[in-house]
N, CA and C of each residue as an Amber inpcrd file, in Angstrom:
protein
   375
  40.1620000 -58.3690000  20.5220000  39.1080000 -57.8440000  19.6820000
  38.6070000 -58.8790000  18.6860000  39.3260000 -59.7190000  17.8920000
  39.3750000 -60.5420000  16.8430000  38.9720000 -61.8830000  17.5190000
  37.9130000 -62.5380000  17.1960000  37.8800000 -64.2720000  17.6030000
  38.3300000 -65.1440000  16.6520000  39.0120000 -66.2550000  17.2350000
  39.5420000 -66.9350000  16.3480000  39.3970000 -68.2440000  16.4300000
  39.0000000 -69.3430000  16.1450000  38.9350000 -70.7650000  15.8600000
  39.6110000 -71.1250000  15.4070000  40.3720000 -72.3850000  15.7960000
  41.1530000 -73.3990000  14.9280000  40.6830000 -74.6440000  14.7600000
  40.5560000 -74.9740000  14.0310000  39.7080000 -76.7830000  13.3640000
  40.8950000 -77.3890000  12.9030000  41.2330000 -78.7540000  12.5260000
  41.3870000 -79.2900000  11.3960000  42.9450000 -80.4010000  12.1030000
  42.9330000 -80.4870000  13.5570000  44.1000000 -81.0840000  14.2010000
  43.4690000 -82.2460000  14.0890000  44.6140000 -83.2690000  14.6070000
  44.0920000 -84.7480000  14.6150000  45.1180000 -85.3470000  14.7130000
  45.0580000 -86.5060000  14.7670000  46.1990000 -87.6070000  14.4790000
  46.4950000 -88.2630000  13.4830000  48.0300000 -88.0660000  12.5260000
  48.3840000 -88.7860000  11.8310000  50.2500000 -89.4650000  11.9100000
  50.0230000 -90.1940000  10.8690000  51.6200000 -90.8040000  11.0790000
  52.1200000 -90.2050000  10.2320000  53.7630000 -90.8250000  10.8510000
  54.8580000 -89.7780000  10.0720000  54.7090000 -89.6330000   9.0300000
  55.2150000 -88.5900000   8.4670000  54.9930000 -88.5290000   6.7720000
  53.9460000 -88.1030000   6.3080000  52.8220000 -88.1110000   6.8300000
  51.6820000 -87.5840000   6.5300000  51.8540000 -86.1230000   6.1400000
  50.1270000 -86.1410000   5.9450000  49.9810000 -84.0580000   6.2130000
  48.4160000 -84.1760000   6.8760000  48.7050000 -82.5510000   7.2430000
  47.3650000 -81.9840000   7.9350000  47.0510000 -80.5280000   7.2070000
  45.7010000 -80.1220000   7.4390000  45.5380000 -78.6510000   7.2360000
  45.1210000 -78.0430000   8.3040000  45.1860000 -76.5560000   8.9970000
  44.8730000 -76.3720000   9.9380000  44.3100000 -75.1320000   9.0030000
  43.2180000 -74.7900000   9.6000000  42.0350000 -73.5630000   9.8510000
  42.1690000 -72.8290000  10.8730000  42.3760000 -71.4530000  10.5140000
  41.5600000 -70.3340000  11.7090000  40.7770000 -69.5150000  11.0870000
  39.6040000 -69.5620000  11.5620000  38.5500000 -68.6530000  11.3480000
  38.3670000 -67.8690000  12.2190000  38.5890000 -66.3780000  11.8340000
  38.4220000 -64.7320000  12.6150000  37.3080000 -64.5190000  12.3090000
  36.5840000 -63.5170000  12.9270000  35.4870000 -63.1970000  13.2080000
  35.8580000 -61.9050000  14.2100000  34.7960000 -60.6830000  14.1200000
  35.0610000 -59.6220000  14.7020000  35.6010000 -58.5790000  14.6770000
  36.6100000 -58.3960000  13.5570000  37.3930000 -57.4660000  13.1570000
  37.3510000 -57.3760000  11.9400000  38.5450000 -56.4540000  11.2520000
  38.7860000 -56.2200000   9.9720000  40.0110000 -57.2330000   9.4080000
  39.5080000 -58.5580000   8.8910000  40.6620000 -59.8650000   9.1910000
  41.5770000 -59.3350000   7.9200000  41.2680000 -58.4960000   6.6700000
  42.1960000 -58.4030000   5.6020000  43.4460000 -57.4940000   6.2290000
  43.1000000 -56.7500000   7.6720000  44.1010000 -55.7000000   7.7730000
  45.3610000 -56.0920000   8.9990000  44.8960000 -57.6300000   9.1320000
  45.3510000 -58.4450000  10.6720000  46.2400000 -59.0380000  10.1660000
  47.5290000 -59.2520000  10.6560000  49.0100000 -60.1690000  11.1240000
  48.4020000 -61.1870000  11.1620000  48.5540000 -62.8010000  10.7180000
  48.2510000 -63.3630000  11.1640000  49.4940000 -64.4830000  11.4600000
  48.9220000 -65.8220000  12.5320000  50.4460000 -66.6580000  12.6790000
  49.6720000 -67.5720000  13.2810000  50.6850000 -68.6500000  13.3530000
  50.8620000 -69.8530000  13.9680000  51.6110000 -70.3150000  14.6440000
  51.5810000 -70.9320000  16.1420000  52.2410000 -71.2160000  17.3520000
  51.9190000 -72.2440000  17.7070000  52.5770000 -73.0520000  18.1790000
  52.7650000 -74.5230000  18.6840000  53.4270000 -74.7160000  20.4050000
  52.7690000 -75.8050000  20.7990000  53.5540000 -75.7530000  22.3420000
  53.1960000 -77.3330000  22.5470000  54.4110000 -77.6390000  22.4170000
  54.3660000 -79.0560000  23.4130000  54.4740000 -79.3020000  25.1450000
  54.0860000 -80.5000000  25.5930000  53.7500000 -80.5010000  26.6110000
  55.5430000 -80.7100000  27.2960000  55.4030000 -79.1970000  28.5350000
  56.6030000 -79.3700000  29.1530000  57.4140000 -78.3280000  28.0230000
  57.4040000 -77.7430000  27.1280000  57.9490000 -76.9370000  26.4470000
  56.9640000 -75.1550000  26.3000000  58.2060000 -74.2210000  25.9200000
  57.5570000 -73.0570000  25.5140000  56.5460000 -72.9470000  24.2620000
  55.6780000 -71.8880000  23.9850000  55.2800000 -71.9280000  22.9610000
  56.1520000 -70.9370000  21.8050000  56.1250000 -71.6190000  20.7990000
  57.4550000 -71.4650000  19.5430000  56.2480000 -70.7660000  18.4820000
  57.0990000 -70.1830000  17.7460000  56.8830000 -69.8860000  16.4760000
  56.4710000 -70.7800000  15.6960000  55.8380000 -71.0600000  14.6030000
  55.9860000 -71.6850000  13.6320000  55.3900000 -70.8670000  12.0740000
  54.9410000 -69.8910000  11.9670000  55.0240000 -69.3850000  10.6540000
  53.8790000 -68.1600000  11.1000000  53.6460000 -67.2040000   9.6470000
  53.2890000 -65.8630000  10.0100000  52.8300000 -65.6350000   8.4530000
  52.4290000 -64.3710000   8.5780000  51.7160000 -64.1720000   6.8430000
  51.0770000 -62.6540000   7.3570000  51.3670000 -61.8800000   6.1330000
  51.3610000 -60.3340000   6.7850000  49.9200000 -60.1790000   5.7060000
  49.1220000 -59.0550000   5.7580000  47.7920000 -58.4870000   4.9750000
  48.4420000 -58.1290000   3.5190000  49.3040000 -58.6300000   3.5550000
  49.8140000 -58.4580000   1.6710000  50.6800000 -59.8990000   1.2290000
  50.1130000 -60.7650000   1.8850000  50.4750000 -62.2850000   2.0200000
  51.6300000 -62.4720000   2.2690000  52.9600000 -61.7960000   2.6310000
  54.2010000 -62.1900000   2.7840000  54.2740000 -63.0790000   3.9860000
  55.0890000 -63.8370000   3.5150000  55.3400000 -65.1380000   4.7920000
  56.2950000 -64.8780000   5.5870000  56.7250000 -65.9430000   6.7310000
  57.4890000 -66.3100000   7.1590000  57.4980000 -68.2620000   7.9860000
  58.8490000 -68.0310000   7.9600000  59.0620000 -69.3580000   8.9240000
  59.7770000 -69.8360000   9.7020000  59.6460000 -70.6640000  10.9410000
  60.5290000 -71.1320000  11.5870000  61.5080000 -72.0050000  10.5030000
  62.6260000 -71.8220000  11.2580000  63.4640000 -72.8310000  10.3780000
  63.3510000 -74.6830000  10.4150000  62.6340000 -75.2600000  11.7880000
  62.0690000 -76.5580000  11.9450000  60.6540000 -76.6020000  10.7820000
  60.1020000 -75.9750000  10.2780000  59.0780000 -76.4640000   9.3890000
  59.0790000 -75.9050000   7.7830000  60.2330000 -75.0770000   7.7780000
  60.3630000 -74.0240000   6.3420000  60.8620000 -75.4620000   5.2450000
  59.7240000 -75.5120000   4.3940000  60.0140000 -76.4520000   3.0010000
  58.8560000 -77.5090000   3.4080000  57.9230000 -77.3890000   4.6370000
  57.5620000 -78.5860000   4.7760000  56.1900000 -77.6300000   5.0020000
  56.1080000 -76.8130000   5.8110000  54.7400000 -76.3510000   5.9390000
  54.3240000 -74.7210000   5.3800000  53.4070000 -74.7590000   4.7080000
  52.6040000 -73.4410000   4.0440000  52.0320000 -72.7320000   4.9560000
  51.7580000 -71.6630000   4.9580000  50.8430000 -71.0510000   5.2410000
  50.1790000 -69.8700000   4.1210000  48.7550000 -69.9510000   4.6270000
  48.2170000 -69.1420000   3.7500000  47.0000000 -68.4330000   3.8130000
  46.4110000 -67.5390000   3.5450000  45.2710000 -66.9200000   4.0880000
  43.9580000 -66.6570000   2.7450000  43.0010000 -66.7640000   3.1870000
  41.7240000 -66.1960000   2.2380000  40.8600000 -65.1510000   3.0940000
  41.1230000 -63.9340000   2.6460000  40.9860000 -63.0810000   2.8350000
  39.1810000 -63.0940000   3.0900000  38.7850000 -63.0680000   1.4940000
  37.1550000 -63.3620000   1.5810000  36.8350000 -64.1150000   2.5630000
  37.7420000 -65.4100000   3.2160000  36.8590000 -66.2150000   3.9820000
  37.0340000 -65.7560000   5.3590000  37.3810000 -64.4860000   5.3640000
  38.4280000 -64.6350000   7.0360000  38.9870000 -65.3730000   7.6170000
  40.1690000 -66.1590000   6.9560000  40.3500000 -67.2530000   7.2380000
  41.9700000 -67.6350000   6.7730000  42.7180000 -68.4140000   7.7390000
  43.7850000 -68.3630000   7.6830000  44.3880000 -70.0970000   7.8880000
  45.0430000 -70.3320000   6.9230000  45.6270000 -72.2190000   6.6950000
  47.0210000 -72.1640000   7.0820000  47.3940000 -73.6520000   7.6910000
  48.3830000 -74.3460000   7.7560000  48.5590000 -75.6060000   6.8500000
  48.8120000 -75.8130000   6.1870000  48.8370000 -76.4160000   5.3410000
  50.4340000 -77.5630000   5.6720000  50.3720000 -78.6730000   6.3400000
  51.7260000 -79.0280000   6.8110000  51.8830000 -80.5040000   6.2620000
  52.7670000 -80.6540000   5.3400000  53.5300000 -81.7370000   4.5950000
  54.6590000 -82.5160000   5.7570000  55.0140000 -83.7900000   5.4900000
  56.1760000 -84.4310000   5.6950000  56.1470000 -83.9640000   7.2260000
  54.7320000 -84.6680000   7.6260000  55.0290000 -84.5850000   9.5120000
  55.8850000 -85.7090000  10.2280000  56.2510000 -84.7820000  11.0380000
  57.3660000 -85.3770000  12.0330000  56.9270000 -85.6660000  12.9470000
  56.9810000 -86.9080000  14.3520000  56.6660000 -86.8820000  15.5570000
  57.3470000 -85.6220000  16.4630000  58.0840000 -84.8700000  16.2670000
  58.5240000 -83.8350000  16.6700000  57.5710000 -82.3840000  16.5870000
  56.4070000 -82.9000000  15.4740000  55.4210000 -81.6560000  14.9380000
  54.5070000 -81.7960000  15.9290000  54.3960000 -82.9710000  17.2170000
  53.4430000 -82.9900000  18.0500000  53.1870000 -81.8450000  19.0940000
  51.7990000 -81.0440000  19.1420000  52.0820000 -80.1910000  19.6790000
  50.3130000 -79.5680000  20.1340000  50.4190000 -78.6910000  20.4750000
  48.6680000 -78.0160000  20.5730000  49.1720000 -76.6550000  19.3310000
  48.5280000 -76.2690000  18.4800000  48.5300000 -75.5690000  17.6010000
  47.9220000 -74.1980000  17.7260000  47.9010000 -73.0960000  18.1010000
  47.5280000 -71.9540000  18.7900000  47.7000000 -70.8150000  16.9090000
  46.0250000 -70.5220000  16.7670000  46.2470000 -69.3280000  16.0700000
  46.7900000 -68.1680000  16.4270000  46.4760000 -67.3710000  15.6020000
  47.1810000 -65.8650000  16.6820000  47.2540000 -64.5020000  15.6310000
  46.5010000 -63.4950000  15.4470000  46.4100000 -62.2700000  15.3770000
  46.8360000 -61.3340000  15.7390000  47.3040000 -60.0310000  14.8610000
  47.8660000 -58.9760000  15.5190000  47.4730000 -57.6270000  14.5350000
  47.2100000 -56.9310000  14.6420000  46.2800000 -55.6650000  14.1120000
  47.6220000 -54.8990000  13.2890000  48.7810000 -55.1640000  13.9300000
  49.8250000 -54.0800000  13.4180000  50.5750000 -54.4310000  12.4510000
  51.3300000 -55.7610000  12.5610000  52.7730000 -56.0860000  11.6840000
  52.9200000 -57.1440000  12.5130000  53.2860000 -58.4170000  11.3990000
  53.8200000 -59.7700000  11.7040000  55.4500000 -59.6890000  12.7410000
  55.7110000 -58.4470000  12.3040000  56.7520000 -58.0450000  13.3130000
  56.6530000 -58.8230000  14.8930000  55.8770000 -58.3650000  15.3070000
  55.1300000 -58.6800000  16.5820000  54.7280000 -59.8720000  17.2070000
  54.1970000 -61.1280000  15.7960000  54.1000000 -62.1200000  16.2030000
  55.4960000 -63.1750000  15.9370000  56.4920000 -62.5240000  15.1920000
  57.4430000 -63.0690000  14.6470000  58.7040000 -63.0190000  16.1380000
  58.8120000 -62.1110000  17.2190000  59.5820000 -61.8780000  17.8990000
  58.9910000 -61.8500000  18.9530000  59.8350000 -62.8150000  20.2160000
  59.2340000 -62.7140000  21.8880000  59.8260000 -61.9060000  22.1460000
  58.8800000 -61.5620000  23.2450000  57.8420000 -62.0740000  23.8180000
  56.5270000 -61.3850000  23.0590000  55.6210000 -62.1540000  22.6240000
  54.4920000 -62.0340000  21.4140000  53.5270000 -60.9900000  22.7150000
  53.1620000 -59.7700000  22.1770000  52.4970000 -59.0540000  23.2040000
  51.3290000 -57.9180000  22.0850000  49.6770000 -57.7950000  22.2440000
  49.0490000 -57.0780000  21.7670000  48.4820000 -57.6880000  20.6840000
  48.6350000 -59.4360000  20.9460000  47.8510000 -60.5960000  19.7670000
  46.8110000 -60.7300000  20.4850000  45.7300000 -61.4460000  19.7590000
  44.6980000 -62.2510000  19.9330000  44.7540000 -64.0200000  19.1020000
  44.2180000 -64.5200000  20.7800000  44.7350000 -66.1910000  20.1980000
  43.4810000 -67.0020000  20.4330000  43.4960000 -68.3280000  19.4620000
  42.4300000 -68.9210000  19.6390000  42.3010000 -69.7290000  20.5590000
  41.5720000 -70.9590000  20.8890000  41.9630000 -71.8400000  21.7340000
  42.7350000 -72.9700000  21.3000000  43.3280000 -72.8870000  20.1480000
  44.4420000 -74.2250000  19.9610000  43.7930000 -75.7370000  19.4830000
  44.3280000 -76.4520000  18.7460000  44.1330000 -77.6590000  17.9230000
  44.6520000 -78.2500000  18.2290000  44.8540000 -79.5110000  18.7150000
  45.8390000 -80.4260000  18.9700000  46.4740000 -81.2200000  17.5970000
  47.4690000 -81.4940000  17.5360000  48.1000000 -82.3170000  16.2950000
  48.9110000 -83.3530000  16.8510000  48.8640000 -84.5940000  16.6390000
  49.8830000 -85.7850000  17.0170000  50.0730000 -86.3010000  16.1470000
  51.5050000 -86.1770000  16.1610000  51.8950000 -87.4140000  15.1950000
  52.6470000 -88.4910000  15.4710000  52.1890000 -89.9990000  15.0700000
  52.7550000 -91.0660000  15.2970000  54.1710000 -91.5710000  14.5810000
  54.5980000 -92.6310000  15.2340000  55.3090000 -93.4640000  14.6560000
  56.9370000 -92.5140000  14.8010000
């Protein structure tokens, strides 16, 4: 139901940071689960953080202290905000929506989301 865009991937070196963007469109985005998923090449796609319609977070334990997440409601619009990158953070970056409870995007198998088409992020060195 919900469309979603992600902007803001790219390439940087270790240590760096990035911000990632998803912009929803189509729904009611203040009342939506929202999250972030990552998949490297030859690997599953993982968790990496979540944020419920009353801003409560969550996180994988590989990025908790290093990456934010956060949402603006007015903008329909939902950030990654990721400090102290690792070549290990290399990955395609997949938004992801869910109408009910972060519940859902927090536990596999992720079923009854809406996802964007993904950002790529590399990091060097």
């Amino acid at each position: 139901q919900v469309q979603l865009v992600e902007s803001g991937g790219g390439l940087v070196q270790a240590g760096g940071s990035l911000r990632l963007s998803c912009a929803a469109s189509g729904g009611t985005f203040s009342n939506y689960a929202m999250g972030w998923f990552r998949q490297a090449p030859g690997k599953e796609r993982e968790f990496v953080a979540a944020i419920s319609w009353s801003k409560d977070t969550y996180y994988a334990d590989s990025v908790k202290g290093r990456f934010t997440i956060s949402r603006d409601n007015a903008k329909n619009t939902v950030y990654l905000q990721m400090n102290s990158l690792k070549p290990e953070d290399t990955a395609v970056y997949y938004c992801a929506a869910h109408g009910t409870s972060t519940m859902y995007l927090r536990r596999s198998p992720v079923t009854g989301a809406d996802w964007g088409q993904g950002t790529q992020v590399t990091v060097s060195s």
